[in-house]
Coordinates of C-alpha atoms in Angstrom, one line a residue:
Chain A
X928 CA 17.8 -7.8 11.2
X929 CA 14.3 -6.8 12.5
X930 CA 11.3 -8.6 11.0
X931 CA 8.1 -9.7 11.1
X932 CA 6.3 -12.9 10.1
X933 CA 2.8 -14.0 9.8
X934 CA 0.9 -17.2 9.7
X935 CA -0.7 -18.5 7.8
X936 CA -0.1 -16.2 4.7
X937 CA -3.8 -17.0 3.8
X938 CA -7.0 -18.5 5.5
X939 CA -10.6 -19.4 4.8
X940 CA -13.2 -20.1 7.3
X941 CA -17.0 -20.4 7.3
X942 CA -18.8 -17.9 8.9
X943 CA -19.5 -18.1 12.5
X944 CA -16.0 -20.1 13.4
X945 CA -12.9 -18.5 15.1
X946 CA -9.7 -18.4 13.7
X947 CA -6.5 -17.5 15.5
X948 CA -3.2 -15.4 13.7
X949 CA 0.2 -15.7 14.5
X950 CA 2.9 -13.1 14.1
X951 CA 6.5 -13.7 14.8
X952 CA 8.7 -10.5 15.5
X953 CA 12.8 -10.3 15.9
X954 CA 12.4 -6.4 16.8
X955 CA 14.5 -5.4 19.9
X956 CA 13.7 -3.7 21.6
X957 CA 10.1 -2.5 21.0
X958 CA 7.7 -0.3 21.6
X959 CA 4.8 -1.7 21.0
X960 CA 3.0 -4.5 18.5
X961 CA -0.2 -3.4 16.4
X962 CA -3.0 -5.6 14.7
X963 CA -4.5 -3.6 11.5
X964 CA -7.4 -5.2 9.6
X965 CA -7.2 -4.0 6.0
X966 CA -9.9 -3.5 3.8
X967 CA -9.6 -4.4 0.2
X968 CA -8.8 -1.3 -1.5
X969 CA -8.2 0.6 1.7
X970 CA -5.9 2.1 4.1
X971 CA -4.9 -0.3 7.3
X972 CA -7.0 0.6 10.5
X973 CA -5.6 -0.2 14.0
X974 CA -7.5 -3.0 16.2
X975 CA -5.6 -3.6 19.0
X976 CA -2.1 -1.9 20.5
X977 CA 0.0 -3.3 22.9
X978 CA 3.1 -2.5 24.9
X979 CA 5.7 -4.9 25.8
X980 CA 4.3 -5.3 29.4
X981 CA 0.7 -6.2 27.9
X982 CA -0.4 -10.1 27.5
X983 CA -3.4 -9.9 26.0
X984 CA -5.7 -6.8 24.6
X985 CA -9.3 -7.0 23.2
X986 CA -11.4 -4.9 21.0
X987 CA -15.1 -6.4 20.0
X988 CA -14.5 -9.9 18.9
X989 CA -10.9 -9.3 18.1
X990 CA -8.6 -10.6 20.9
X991 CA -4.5 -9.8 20.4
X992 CA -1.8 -11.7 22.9
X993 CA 1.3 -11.3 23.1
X994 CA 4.2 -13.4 24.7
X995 CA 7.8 -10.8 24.6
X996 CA 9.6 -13.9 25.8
X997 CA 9.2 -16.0 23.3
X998 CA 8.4 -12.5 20.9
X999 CA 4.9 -14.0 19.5
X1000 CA 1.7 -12.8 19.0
X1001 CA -1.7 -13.8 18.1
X1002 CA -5.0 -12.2 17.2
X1003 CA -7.9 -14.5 17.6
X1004 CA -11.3 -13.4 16.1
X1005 CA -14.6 -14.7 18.0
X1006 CA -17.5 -15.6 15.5
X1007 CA -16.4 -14.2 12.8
X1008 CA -18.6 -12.5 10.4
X1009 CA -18.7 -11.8 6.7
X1010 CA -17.3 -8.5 7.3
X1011 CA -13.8 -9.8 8.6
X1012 CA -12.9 -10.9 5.6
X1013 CA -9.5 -9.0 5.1
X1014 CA -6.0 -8.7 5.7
X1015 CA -4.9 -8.5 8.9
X1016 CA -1.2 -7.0 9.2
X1017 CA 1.0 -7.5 12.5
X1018 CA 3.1 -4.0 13.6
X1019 CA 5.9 -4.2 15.4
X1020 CA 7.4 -0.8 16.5
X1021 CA 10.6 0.4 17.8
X1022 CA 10.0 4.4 18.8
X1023 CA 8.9 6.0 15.1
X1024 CA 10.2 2.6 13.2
X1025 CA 7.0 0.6 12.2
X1026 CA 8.2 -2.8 10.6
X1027 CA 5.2 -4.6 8.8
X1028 CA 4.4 -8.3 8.6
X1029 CA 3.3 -9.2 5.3
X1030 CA -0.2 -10.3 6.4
X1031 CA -2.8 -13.1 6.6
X1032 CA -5.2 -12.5 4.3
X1033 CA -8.6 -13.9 5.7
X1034 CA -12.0 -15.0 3.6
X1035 CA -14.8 -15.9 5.6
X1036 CA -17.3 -17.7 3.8
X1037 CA -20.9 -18.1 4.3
Chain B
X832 CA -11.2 15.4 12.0
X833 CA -10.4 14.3 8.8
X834 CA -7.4 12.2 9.7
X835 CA -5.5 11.2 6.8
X836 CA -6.3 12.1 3.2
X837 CA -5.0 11.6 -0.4
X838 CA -5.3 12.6 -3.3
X839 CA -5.4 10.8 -6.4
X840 CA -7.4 7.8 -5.5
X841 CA -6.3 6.2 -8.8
X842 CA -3.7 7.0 -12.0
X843 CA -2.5 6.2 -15.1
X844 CA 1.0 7.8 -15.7
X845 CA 3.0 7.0 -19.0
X846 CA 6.4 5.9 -19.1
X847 CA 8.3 8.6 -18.4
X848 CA 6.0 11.1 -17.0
X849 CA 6.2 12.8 -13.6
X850 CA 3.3 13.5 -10.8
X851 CA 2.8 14.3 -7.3
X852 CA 0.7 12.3 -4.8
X853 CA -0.7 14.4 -2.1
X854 CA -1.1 13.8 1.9
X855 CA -2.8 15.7 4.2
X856 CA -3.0 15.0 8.1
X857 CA -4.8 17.5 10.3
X858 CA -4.0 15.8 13.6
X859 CA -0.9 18.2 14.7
X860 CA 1.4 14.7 14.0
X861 CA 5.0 15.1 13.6
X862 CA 5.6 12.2 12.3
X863 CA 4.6 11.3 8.2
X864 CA 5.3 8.3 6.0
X865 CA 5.1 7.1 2.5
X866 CA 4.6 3.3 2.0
X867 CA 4.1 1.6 -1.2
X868 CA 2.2 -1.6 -1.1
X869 CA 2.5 -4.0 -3.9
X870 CA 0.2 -6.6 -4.7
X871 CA 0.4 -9.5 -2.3
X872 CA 3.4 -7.9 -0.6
X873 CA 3.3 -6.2 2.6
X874 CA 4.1 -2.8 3.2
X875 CA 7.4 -1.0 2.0
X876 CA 8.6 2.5 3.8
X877 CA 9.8 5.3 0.8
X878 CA 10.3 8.2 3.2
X879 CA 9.7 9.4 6.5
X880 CA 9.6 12.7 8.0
X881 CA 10.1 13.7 11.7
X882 CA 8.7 17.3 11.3
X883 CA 8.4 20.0 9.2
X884 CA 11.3 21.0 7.5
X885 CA 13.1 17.7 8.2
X886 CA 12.7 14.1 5.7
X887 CA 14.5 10.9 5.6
X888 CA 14.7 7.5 3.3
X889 CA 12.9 4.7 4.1
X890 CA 13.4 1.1 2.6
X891 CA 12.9 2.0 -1.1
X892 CA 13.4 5.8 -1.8
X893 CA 14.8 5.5 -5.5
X894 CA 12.8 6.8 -8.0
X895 CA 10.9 9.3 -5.1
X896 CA 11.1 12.6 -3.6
X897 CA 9.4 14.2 -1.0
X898 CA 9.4 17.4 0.8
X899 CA 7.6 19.0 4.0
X900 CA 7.1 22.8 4.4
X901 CA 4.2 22.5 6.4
X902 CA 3.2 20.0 9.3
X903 CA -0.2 18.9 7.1
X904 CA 1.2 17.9 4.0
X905 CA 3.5 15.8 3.3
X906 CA 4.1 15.6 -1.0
X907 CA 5.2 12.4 -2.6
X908 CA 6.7 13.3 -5.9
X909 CA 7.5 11.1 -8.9
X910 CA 9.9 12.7 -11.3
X911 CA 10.2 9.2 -14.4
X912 CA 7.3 6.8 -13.8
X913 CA 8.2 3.5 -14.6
X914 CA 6.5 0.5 -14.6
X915 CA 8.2 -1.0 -11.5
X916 CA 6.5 2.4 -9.9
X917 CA 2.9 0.7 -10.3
X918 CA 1.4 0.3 -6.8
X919 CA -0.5 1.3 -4.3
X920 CA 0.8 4.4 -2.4
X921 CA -0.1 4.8 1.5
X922 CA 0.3 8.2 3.8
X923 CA 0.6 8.0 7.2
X924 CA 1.0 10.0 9.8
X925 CA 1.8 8.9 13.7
X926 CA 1.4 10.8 17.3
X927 CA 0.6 9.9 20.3
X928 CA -3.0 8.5 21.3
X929 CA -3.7 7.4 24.8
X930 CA -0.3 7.8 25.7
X931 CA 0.8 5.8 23.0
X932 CA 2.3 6.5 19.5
X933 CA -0.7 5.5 16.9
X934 CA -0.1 5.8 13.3
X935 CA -3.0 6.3 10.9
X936 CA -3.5 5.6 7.1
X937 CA -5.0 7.2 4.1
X938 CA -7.3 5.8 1.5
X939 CA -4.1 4.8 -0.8
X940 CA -3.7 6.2 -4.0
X941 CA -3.5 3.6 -6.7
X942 CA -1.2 4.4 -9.5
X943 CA -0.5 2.6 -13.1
X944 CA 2.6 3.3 -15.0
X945 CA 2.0 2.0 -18.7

């Protein structure tokens, strides 16, 4: 069965300090794996994409690896800011089949 | 570009009662999707659609239907609200960005069945 698991489920960290997701995938094969921050109240919005020959991606202070080996991934924020706090949802997908982790919701507090 | 909108942003449907949520994409994308997204919960597929013309279920189509006439819109309909029907409801819509197949959101449309 193809899934995907995030930890931790939630996280708070003071503003300033990085913090480091995991997401766990069984989907095989795959496309690609996506990190989307989501705004309370919002829609998801894509951070980083990767394909399964990528290691490691970066967009601003968000940094995404991935290890297909071991099927692992890990988005690590850099000095993080009031702003990040969210939830940030791990993608994993196989052609047009998008299967969603259930997210890590994150509070940064001042 | 507009990307991805919906319409309502928020509604309170009675027991019983039908409605339509509305998705618009104005990308050219094939590809559309209906998610629901309940509190806490991650996000749950109720049909997909490859093109015009052409849908499909997803993980939780009961109580749904959708249809696609045109490549922009993409209608979620509700025929008996019930309460296990309360959620948030997401649009998507998916091509290919930088050689890679993207997928892009809506606002949500919140919906309460009382």
């Amino acid at each position: 069965k193809n899934q995907v698991e995030q930890s931790p489920q939630s996280l708070i960290i003071l503003e300033g300090k990085n913090c480091t997701l995991q997401c766990n995938y069984t989907v095989s094969p795959f496309s690609n794996l996506r990190w989307y921050k989501q705004d309370t109240g919002r829609g998801p919005v894509s951070l980083t994409i990767m394909t399964f020959s990528e290691n490691t991606k970066s967009n601003g202070r968000y940094t995404a690896t991935l290890d297909a080996d071991t099927k692992q991934s890990s988005l690590h924020i850099t000095a993080s800011q009031l702003s990040d706090s969210a939830s940030y949802i791990c993608v994993v997908s196989e052609g047009n089949q998008f299967y969603f982790g259930t997210g890590t919701s994150l509070t940064v507090i001042p | 570009n507009a990307g991805v909108t919906q319409t309502p942003k928020f509604r309170i449907l009675k027991i019983g009662q039908s409605m339509t949520l509305q998705c618009t994409q104005d990308m050219n994308h094939n590809y559309m999707y209906w998610y629901r997204q309940d509190p806490g919960m991650g996000l749950k597929l109720i049909y997909y659609s490859v093109g015009a013309g052409i849908t499909d279920k997803g993980e939780v189509p009961n109580g749904y239907n959708v249809s696609r006439s045109t490549t922009e819109d993409f209608p979620l309909r509700l025929e008996l609200a019930a309460p296990s029907q309360t959620s948030v409801y997401f649009c998507a819509s998916s091509g290919l960005t930088g050689g890679q197949e993207t997928q892009y959101f809506g606002p949500g449309t919140r919906l309460l069945v009382l």
